[in-house]
CSV table of C-alpha atoms and ligand atoms in Angstrom, one decimal:
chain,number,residue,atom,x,y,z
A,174,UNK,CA,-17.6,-65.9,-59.9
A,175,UNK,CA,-20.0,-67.0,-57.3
A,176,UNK,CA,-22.1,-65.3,-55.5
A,177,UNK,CA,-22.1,-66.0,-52.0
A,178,UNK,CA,-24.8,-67.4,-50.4
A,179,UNK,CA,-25.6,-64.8,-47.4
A,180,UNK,CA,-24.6,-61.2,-48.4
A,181,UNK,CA,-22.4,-59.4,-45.0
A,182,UNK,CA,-23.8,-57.0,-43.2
A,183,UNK,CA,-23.8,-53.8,-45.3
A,184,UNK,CA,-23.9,-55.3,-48.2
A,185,UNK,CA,-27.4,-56.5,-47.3
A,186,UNK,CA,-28.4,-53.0,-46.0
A,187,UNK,CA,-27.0,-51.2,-49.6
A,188,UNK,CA,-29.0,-53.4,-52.0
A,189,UNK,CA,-32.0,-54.9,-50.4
A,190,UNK,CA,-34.4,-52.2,-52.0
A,191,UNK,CA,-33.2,-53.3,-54.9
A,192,UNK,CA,-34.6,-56.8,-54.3
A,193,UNK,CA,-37.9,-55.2,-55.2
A,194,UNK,CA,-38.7,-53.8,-57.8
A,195,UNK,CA,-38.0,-49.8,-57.8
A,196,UNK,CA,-39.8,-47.3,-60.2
A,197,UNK,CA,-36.7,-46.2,-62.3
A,198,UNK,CA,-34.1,-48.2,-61.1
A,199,UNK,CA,-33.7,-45.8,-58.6
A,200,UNK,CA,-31.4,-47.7,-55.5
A,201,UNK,CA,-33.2,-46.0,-52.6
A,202,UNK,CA,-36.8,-46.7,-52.1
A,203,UNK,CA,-38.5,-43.1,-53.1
A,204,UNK,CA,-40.3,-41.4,-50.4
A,205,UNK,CA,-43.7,-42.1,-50.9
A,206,UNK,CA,-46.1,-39.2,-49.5
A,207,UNK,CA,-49.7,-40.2,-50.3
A,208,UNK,CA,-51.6,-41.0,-46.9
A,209,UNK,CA,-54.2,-43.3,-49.2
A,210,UNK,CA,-54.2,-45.6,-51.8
A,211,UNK,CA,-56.4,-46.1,-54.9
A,212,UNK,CA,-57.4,-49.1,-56.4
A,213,UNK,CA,-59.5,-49.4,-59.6
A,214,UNK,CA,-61.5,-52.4,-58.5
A,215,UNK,CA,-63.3,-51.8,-55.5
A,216,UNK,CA,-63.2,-55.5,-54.3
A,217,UNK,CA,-59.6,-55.4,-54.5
A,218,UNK,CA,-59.8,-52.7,-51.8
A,219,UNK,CA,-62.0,-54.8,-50.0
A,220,UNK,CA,-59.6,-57.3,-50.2
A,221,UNK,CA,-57.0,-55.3,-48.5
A,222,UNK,CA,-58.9,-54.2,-45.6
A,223,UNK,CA,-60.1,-58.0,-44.9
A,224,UNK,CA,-56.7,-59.0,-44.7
A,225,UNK,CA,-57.3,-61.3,-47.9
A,226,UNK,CA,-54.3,-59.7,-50.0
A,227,UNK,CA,-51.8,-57.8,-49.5
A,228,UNK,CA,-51.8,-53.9,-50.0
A,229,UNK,CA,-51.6,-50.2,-48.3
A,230,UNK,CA,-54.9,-48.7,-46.7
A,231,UNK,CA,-53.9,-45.5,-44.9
A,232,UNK,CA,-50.8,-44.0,-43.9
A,233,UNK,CA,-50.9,-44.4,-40.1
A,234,UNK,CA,-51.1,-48.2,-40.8
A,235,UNK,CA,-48.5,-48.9,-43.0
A,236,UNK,CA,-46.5,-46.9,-45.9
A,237,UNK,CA,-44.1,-48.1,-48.8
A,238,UNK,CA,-40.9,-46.2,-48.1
A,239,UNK,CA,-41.3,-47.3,-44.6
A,240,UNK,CA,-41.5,-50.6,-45.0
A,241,UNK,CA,-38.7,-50.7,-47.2
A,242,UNK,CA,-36.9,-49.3,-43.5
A,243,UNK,CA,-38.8,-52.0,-41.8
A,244,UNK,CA,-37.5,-55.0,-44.2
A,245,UNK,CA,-33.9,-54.0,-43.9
A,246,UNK,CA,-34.2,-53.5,-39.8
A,247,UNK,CA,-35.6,-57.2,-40.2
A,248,UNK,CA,-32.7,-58.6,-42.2
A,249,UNK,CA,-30.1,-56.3,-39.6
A,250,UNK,CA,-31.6,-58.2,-37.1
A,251,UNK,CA,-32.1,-61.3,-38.9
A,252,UNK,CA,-36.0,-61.2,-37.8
A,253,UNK,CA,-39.3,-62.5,-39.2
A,254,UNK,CA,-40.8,-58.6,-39.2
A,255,UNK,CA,-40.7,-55.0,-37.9
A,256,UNK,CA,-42.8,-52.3,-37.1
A,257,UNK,CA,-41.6,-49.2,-37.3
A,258,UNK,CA,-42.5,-45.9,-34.9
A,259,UNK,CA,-42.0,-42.6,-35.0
A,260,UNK,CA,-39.6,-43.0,-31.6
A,261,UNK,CA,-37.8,-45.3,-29.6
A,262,UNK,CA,-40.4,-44.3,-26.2
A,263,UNK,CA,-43.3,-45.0,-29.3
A,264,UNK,CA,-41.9,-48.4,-29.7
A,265,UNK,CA,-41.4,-49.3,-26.3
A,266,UNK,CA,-44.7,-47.8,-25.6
A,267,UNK,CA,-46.6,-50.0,-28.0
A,268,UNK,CA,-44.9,-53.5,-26.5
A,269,UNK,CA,-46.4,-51.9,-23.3
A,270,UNK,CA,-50.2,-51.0,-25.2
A,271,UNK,CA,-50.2,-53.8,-27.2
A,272,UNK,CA,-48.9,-56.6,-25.1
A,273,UNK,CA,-48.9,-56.1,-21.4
A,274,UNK,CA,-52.7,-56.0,-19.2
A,275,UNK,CA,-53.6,-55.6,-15.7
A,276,UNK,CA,-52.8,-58.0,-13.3
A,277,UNK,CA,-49.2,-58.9,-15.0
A,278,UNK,CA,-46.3,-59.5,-13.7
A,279,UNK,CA,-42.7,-57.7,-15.5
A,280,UNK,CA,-39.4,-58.1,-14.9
A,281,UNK,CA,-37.1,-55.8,-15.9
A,282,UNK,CA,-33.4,-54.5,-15.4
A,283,UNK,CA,-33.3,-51.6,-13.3
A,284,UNK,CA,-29.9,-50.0,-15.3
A,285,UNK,CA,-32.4,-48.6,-17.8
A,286,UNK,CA,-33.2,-45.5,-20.5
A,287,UNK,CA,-34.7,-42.8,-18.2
A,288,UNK,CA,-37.8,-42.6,-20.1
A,289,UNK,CA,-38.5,-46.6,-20.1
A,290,UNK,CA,-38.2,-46.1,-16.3
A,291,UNK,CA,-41.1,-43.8,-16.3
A,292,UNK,CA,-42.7,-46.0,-18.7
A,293,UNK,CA,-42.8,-49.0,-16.3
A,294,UNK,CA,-44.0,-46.7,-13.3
A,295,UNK,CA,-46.6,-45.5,-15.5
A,296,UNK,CA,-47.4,-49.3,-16.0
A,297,UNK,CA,-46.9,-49.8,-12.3
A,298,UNK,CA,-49.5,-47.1,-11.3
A,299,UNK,CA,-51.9,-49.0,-14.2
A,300,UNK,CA,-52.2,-52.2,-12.2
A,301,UNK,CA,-49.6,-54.1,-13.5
A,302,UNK,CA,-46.7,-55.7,-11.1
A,303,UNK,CA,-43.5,-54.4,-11.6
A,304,UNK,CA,-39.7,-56.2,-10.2
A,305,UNK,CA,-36.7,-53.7,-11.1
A,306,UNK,CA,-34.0,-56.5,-10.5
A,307,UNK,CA,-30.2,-56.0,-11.3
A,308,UNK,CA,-30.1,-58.2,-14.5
A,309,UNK,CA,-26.4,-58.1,-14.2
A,310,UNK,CA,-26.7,-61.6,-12.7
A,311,UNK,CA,-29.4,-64.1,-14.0
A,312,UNK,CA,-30.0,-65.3,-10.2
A,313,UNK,CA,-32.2,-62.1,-9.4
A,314,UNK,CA,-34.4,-62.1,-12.6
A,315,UNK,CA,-35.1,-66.0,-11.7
A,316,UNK,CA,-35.9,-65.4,-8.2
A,317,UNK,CA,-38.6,-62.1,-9.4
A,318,UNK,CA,-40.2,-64.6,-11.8
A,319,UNK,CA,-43.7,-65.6,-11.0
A,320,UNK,CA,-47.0,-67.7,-12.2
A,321,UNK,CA,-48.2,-64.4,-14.1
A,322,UNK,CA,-44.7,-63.0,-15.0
A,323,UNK,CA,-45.2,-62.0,-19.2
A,324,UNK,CA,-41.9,-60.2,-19.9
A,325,UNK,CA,-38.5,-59.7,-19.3
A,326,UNK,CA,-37.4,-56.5,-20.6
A,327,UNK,CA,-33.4,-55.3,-20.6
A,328,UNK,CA,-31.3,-53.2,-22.5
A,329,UNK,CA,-28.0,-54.9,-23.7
A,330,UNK,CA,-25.6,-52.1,-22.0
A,331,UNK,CA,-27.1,-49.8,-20.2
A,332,UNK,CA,-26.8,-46.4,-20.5
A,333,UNK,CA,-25.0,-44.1,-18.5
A,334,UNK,CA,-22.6,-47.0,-16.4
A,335,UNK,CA,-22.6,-49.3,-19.0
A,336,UNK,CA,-23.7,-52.6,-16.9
A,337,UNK,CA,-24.4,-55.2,-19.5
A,338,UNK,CA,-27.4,-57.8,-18.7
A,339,UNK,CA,-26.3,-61.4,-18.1
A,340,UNK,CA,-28.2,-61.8,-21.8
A,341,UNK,CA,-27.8,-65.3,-22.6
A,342,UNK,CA,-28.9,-66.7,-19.5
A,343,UNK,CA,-31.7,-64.4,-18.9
A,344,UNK,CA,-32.6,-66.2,-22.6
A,345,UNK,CA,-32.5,-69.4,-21.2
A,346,UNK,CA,-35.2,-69.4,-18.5
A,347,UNK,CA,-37.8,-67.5,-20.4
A,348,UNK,CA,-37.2,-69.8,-22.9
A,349,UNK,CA,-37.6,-72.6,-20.6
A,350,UNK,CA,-40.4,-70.5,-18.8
A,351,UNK,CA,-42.3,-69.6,-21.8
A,352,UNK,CA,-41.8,-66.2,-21.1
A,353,UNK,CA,-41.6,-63.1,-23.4
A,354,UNK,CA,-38.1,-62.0,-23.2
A,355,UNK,CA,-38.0,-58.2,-24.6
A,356,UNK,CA,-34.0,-57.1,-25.4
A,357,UNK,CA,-33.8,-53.1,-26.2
A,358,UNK,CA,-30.7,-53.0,-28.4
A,359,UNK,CA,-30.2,-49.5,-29.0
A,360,UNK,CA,-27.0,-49.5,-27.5
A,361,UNK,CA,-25.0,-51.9,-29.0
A,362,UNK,CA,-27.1,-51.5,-32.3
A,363,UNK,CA,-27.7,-54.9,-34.8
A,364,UNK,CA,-24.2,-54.4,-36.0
A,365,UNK,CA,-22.7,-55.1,-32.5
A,366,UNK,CA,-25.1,-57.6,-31.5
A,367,UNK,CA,-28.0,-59.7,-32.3
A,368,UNK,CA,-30.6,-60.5,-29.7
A,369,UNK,CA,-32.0,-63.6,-31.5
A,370,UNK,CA,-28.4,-64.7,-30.7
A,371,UNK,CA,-29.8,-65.0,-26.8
A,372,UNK,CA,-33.4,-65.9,-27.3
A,373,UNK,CA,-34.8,-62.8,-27.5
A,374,UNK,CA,-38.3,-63.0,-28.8
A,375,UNK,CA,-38.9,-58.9,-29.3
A,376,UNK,CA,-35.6,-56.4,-30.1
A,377,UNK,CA,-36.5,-52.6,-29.9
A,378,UNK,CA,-34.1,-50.2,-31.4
A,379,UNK,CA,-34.5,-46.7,-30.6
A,380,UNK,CA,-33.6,-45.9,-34.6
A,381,UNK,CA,-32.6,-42.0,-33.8
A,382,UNK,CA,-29.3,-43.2,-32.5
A,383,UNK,CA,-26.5,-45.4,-33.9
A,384,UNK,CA,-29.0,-46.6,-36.8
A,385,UNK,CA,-30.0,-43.1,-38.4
A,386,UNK,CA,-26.6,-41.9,-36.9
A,387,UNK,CA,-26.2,-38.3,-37.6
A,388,UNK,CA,-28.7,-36.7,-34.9
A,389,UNK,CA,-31.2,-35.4,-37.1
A,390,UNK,CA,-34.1,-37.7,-37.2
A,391,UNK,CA,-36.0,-39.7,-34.6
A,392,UNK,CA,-37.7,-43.4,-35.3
A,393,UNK,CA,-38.2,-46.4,-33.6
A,394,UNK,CA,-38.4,-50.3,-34.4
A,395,UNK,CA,-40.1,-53.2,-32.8
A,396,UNK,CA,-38.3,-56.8,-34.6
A,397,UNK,CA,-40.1,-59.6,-34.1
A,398,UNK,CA,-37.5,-62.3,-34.3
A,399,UNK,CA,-39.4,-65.7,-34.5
A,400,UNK,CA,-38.5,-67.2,-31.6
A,401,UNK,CA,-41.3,-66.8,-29.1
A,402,UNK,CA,-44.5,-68.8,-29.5
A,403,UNK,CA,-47.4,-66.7,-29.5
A,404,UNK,CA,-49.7,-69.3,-29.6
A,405,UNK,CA,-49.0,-69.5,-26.1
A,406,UNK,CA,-49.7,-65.6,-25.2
A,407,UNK,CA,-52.7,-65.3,-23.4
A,408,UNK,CA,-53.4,-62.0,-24.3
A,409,UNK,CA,-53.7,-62.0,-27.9
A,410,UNK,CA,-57.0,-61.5,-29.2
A,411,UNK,CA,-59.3,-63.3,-30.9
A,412,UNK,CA,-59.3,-62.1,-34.6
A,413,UNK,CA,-55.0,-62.2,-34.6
A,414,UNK,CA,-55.7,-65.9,-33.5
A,415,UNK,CA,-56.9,-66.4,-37.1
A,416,UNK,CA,-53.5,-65.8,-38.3
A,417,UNK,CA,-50.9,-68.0,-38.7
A,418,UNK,CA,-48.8,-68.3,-34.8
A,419,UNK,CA,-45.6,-67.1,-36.0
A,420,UNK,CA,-47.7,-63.5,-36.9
A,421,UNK,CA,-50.0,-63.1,-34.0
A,422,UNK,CA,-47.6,-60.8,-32.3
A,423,UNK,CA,-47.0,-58.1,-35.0
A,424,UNK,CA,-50.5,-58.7,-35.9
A,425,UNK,CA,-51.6,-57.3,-32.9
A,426,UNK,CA,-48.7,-55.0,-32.3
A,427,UNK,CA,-49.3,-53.1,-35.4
A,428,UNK,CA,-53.4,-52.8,-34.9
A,429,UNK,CA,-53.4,-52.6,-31.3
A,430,UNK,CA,-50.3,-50.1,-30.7
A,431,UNK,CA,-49.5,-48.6,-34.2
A,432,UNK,CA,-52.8,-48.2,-35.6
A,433,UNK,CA,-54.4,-47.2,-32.6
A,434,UNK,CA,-52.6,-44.9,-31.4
A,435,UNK,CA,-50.8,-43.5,-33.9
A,436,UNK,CA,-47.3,-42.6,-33.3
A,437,UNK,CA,-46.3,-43.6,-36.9
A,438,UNK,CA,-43.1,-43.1,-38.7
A,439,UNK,CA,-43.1,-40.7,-41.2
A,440,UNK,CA,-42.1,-41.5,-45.0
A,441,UNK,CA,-39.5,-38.7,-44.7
A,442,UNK,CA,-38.1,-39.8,-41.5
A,443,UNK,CA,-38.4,-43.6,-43.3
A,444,UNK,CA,-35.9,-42.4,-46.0
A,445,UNK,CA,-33.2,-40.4,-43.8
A,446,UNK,CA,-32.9,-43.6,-41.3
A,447,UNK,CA,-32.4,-45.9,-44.5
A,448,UNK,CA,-29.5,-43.6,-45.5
A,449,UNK,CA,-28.0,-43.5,-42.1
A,450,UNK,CA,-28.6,-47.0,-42.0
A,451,UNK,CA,-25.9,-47.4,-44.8
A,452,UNK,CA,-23.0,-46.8,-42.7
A,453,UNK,CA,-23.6,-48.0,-39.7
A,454,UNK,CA,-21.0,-50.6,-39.3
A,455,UNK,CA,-18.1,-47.8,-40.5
A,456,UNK,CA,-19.3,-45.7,-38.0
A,457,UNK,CA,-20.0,-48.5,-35.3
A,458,UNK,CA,-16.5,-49.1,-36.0
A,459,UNK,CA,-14.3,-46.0,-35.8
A,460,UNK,CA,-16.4,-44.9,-32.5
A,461,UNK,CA,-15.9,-48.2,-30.4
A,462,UNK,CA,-12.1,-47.4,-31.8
A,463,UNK,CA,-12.7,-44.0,-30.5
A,464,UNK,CA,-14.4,-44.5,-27.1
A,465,UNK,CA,-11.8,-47.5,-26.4
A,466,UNK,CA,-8.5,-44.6,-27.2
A,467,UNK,CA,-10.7,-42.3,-25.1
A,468,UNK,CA,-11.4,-44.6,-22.0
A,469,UNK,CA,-7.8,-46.1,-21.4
A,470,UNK,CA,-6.2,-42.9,-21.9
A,471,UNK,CA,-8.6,-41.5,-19.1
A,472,UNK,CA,-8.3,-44.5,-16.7
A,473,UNK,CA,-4.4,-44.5,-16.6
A,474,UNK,CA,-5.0,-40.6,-15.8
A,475,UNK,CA,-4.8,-39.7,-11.7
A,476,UNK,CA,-6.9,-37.1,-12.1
A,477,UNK,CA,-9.8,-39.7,-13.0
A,478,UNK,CA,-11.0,-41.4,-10.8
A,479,UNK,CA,-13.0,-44.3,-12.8
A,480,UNK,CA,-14.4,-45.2,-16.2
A,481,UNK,CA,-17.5,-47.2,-17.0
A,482,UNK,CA,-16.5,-49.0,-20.2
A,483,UNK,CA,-17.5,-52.6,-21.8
A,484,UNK,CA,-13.4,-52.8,-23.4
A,485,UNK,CA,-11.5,-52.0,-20.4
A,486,UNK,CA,-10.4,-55.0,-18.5
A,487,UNK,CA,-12.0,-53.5,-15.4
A,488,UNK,CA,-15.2,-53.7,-16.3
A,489,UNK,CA,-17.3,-55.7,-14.8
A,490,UNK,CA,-18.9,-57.8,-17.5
A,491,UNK,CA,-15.5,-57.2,-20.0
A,492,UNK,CA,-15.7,-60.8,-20.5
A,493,UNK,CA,-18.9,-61.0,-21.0
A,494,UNK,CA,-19.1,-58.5,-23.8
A,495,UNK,CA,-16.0,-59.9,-25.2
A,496,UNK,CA,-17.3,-63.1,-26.3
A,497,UNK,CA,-20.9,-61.7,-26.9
A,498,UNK,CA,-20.6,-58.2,-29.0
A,499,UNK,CA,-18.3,-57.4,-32.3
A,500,UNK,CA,-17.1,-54.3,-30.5
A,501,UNK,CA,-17.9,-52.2,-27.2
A,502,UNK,CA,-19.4,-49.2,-28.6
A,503,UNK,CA,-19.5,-45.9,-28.7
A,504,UNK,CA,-20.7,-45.0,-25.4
A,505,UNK,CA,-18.5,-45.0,-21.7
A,506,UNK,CA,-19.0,-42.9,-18.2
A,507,UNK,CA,-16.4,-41.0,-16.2
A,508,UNK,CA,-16.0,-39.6,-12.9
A,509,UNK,CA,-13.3,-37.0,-12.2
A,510,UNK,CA,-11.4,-36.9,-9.2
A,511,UNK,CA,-13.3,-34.7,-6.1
A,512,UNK,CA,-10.9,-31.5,-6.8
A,513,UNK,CA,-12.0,-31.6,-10.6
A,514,UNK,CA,-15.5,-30.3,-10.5
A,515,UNK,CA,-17.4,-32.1,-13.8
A,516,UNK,CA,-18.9,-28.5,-15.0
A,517,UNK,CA,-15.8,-27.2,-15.3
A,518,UNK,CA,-14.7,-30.0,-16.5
A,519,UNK,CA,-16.9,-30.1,-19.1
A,520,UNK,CA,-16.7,-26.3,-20.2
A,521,UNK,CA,-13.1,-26.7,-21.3
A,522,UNK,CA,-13.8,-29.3,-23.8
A,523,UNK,CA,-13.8,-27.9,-27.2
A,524,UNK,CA,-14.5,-30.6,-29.5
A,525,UNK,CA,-16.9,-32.8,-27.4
A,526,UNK,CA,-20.6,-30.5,-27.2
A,527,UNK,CA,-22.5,-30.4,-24.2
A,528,UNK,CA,-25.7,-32.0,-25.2
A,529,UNK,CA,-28.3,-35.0,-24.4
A,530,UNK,CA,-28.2,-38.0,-27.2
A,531,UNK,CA,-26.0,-40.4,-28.5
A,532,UNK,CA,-24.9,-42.5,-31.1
A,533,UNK,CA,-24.3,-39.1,-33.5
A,534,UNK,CA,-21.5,-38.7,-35.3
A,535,UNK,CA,-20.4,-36.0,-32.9
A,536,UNK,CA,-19.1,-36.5,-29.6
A,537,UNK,CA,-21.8,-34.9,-27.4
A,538,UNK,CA,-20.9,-35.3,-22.9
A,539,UNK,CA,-23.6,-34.6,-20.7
A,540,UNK,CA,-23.3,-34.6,-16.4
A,541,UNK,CA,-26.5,-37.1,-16.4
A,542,UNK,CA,-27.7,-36.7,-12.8
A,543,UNK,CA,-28.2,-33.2,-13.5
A,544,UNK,CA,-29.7,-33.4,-16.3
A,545,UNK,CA,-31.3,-36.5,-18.1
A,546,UNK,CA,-31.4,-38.6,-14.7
A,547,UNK,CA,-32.5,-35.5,-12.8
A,548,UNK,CA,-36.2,-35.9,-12.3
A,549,UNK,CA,-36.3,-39.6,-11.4
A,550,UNK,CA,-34.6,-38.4,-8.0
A,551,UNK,CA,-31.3,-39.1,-6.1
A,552,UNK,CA,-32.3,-42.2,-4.4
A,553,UNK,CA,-33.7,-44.4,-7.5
A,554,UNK,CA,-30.1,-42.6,-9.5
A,555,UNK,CA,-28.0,-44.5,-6.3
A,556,UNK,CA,-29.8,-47.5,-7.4
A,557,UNK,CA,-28.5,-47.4,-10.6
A,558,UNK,CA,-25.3,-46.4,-9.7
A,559,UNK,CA,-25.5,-43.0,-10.9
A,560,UNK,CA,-22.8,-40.4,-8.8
A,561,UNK,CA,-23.8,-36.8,-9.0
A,562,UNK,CA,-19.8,-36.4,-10.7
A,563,UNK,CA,-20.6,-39.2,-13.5
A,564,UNK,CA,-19.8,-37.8,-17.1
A,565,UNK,CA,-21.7,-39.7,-20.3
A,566,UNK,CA,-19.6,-39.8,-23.5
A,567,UNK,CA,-20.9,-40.7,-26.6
A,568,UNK,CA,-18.5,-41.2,-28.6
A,569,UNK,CA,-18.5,-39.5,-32.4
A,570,UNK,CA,-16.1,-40.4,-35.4
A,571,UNK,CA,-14.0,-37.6,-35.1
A,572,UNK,CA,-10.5,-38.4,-36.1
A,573,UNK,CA,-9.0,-40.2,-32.9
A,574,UNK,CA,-6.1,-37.9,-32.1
A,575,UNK,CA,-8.3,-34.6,-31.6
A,576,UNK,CA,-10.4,-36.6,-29.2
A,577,UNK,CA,-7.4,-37.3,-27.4
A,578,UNK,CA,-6.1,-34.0,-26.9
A,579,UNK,CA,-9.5,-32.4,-26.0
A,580,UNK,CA,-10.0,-34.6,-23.6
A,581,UNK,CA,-6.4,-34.8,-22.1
A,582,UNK,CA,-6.4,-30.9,-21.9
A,583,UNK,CA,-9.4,-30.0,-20.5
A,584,UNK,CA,-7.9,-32.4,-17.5
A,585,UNK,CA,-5.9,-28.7,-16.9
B,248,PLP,C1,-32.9,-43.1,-26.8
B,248,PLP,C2,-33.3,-44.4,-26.3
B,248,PLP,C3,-34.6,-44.8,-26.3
B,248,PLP,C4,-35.7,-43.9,-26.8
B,248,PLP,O1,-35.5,-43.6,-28.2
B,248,PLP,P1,-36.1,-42.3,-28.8
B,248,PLP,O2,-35.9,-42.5,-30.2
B,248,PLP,O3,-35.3,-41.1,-28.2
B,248,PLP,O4,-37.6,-42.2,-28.4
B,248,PLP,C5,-34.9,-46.1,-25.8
B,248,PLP,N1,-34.0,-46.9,-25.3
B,248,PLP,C6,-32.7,-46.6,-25.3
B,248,PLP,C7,-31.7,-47.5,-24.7
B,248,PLP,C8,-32.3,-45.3,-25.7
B,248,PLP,O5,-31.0,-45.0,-25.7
C-alpha cells in the first residue's frame, strides 16, 4: 500500500511527535521539566546562545515538550512557525509588545474578544492610532487604511453575535498594501478554517478553547504562516535583520514578547493541549452538529425572538461561511422574547452550566452584557450589537437529544 502523500488532519496531529525521535518510543512527547540545559562542551553552549546551532538555553525561552505543541499548531495551521504562550491575551499581547510602536496606525474589527478590546485601548492610550471599523464589509477597513497603517487585526467569527469578517477580501488589500494582516482564529479553530487560506500573515489561537478542549488548561499560539514579508516591516530590529526574512518576525516575537516578558507556556500545560489537541476535529464536529440542532430548533420557537448563528440561513454572512469554513461551530447567541426574562431563563436549564468560556466539552450559557461585556459599558456593547437579553451558547458534545430537551423545556 501507499502511503499518501499529505497525512489528513488528525492523522497529522496523532503521529507528528513521532517524526522525532522520542526517548522510548513513547507516542507523546514526555513533559520535560528542567528550566536549563547542560552541555558538556562549553563552546557548544556558546553556540546556542549566539544563535550558531540549534539548542535550549532556559525555560522561559523555549522548552522541548512545548515545542513539540508548537510544531503540530504549525502543521494545524499549515504555518512556517509558532510561539506558544501561556494565554490567548499573552499571545495577543506579544503581537502588540513585539510588533506594534508609537505613532502606528491599526485597524481592527470592532466585533471583538472583550479583553482584546481593552488591549487595543491600552494601545490607544500608548500613542498608537486606533480605527474600530465593522470588518463585516471590506469597504470600511479600506477606507480606515492610512500611510502608517501596520495591521489589520480580526477575529474570524466573533464572539458573542457571531458576525464573521469579510476575510478574504480584507486579505486582498493588505496583501496589495503590504500590510500586516493579523486573523485571531480561536473561534472557528484550524480545523474549521485556515487563515493562510485568506492571506493572513499572523493566526492567534487562544489554545484554552476548542484546541485543548476540555476547560482545564489555558495556552496561547502565535503562527507565523509565511505569507507576509518582513523584510518590509519597519520595525524589526537590527540584529533579527541578520536572519533569514522569512524568520525576522518570530525572531523578534519570541525575544521581544516571549523572552521579555515572560508569559511562557508551561511544559505541563504543553502536554494537556497536545492531548486535547487529538480530538479536535471529533469534537469540532459533533458541536457544530450540536449548536446547528440547537439554533433551528430555537429560531422556529415564538418564544425566541432571534438567533445569532453562522448555519442558519438568516445569518448574515451564511454564505459567506458556507463556502469559507468546514462547519459553523460550536458557538451561537439568543435573545428570548421580552416576557421571557434571560435569568430565569437561564436558571431552568439543567444541562447547560452557567459559566464564562467556550469551546469545552460542556455546554456552558452565560447573559454576556452582564457579565463578560459588562465593564466595557452599554454604549461601546450597542456598537457591537450586544442586547442586554442576548444569551451566549457554547455548545458542548453532549448527546444531541438532551440538549434539545433542556433547552426546549426551560422555554416553560
Ligand atoms: C478566549 C479568547 C481569547 C483569549 O484567550 P485566553 O486563553 O483566555 O487568554 C482571545 N481571543 C478570542 C477570540 C477568545 O475567544
Amino acid at each position: 500500500m501507499n502511503t499518501p502523500k499529505t497525512l489528513g488532519f488528525t492523522t497529522t496531529i496523532l503521529h507528528n511527535d513521532r517524526q522525532k525521535t522520542i526517548e522510548h518510543g513513547s507516542p507523546h512527547k514526555p513533559i520535560h521539566t528542567s528550566v536549563t540545559y547542560g552541555y558538556q562542551n562549553a563552546r557548544d553552549l556558546a553556540e546556542v546562545f549566539q544563535g550558531k546551532q540549534s539548542g535550549y538555553r532556559y525555560g522561559r525561552q523555549g522548552n522541548p515538550t512545548v515545542s513539540a505543541l508548537e510544531d503540530k499548531l504549525t502543521k494545524m495551521e499549515q504555518g512556517l512557525a509558532s510561539i506558544c504562550f501561556a494565554t490567548g491575551m499573552a499571545a495577543i499581547g506579544a503581537v502588540f509588545q513585539g510588533l506594534l510602536r508609537q505613532g502606528d496606525h491599526l485597524v481592527s474589527s470592532r466585533f471583538l474578544f472583550g479583553n482584546t478590546n481593552s488591549v487595543w485601548q491600552t494601545c490607544a492610550e500608548q500613542g498608537m492610532e486606533l480605527s474600530l471599523v465593522d470588518a463585516t464589509d471590506v469597504a470600511n477597513v479600506a477606507v480606515a487604511i492610512k500611510p502608517n497603517t501596520r495591521m489589520v487585526f480580526v477575529e474570524t467569527i466573533a464572539n458573542p453575535r457571531t458576525q464573521i469578517a469579510d476575510l478574504k477580501r480584507i486579505g486582498d488589500i493588505c496583501r496589495e498594501r503590504g500590510i500586516l494582516f493579523v486573523v485571531d482564529n480561536t473561534m472557528t479553530s484550524p480545523y474549521l478554517f485556515q487563515p493562510k487560506a485568506v492571506g493572513a500573515g499572523l493566526v492567534i489561537n487562544s489554545l484554552t478553547k476548542s484546541i485543548a478542549g476540555h476547560g482545564n488548561v489555558l495556552g496561547g499560539a502565535i503562527t507565523d504562516t509565511g505569507l507576509f514579508d518582513w523584510a518590509s516591516y519597519p520595525h524589526i530590529a537590527a540584529n533579527f535583520r541578520k536572519q533569514a526574512p522569512a524568520q525576522q518576525g518570530m525572531a523578534q516575537l519570541r525575544a521581544k514578547a516571549l523572552r521579555d516578558f515572560g508569559a511562557s507556556l508551561a511544559p505541563d500545560a504543553a502536554h494537556q493541549i497536545a492531548v486535547g489537541a487529538e480530538t479536535l476535529a471529533l469534537r469540532m464536529e459533533r458541536e457544530s452538529l450540536n449548536a446547528l440542532a440547537l439554533a433551528q430548533m430555537l429560531e422556529a420557537d415564538p418564544r425566541v425572538a432571534v438567533v445569532h448563528y453562522p448555519g442558519l440561513a438568516s445569518h448574515p454572512q451564511h454564505a459567506l461561511a458556507t463556502e469559507l469554513f468546514r462547519a459553523y461551530g460550536a458557538l451561537f447567541s439568543f435573545e428570548l422574547k421580552p416576557e421571557i426574562d434571560c435569568f430565569d431563563y437561564l436558571n431552568r436549564l439543567k444541562l447547560a452550566i452557567n459559566a464564562t468560556h467556550l469551546g469545552d466539552t460542556r455546554t456552558l450559557v452565560i447573559p454576556v452584557a452582564h457579565t463578560i461585556f459588562f465593564e466595557m459599558g452599554a454604549e461601546r456593547r450597542a456598537e457591537m450589537g450586544i442586547a442586554d437579553s442576548l444569551i451566549r451558547v457554547s455548545v458542548g458534545i453532549e448527546d444531541t437529544s438532551d440538549l434539545l430537551h433542556d433547552f426546549a423545556q426551560a422555554l416553560g
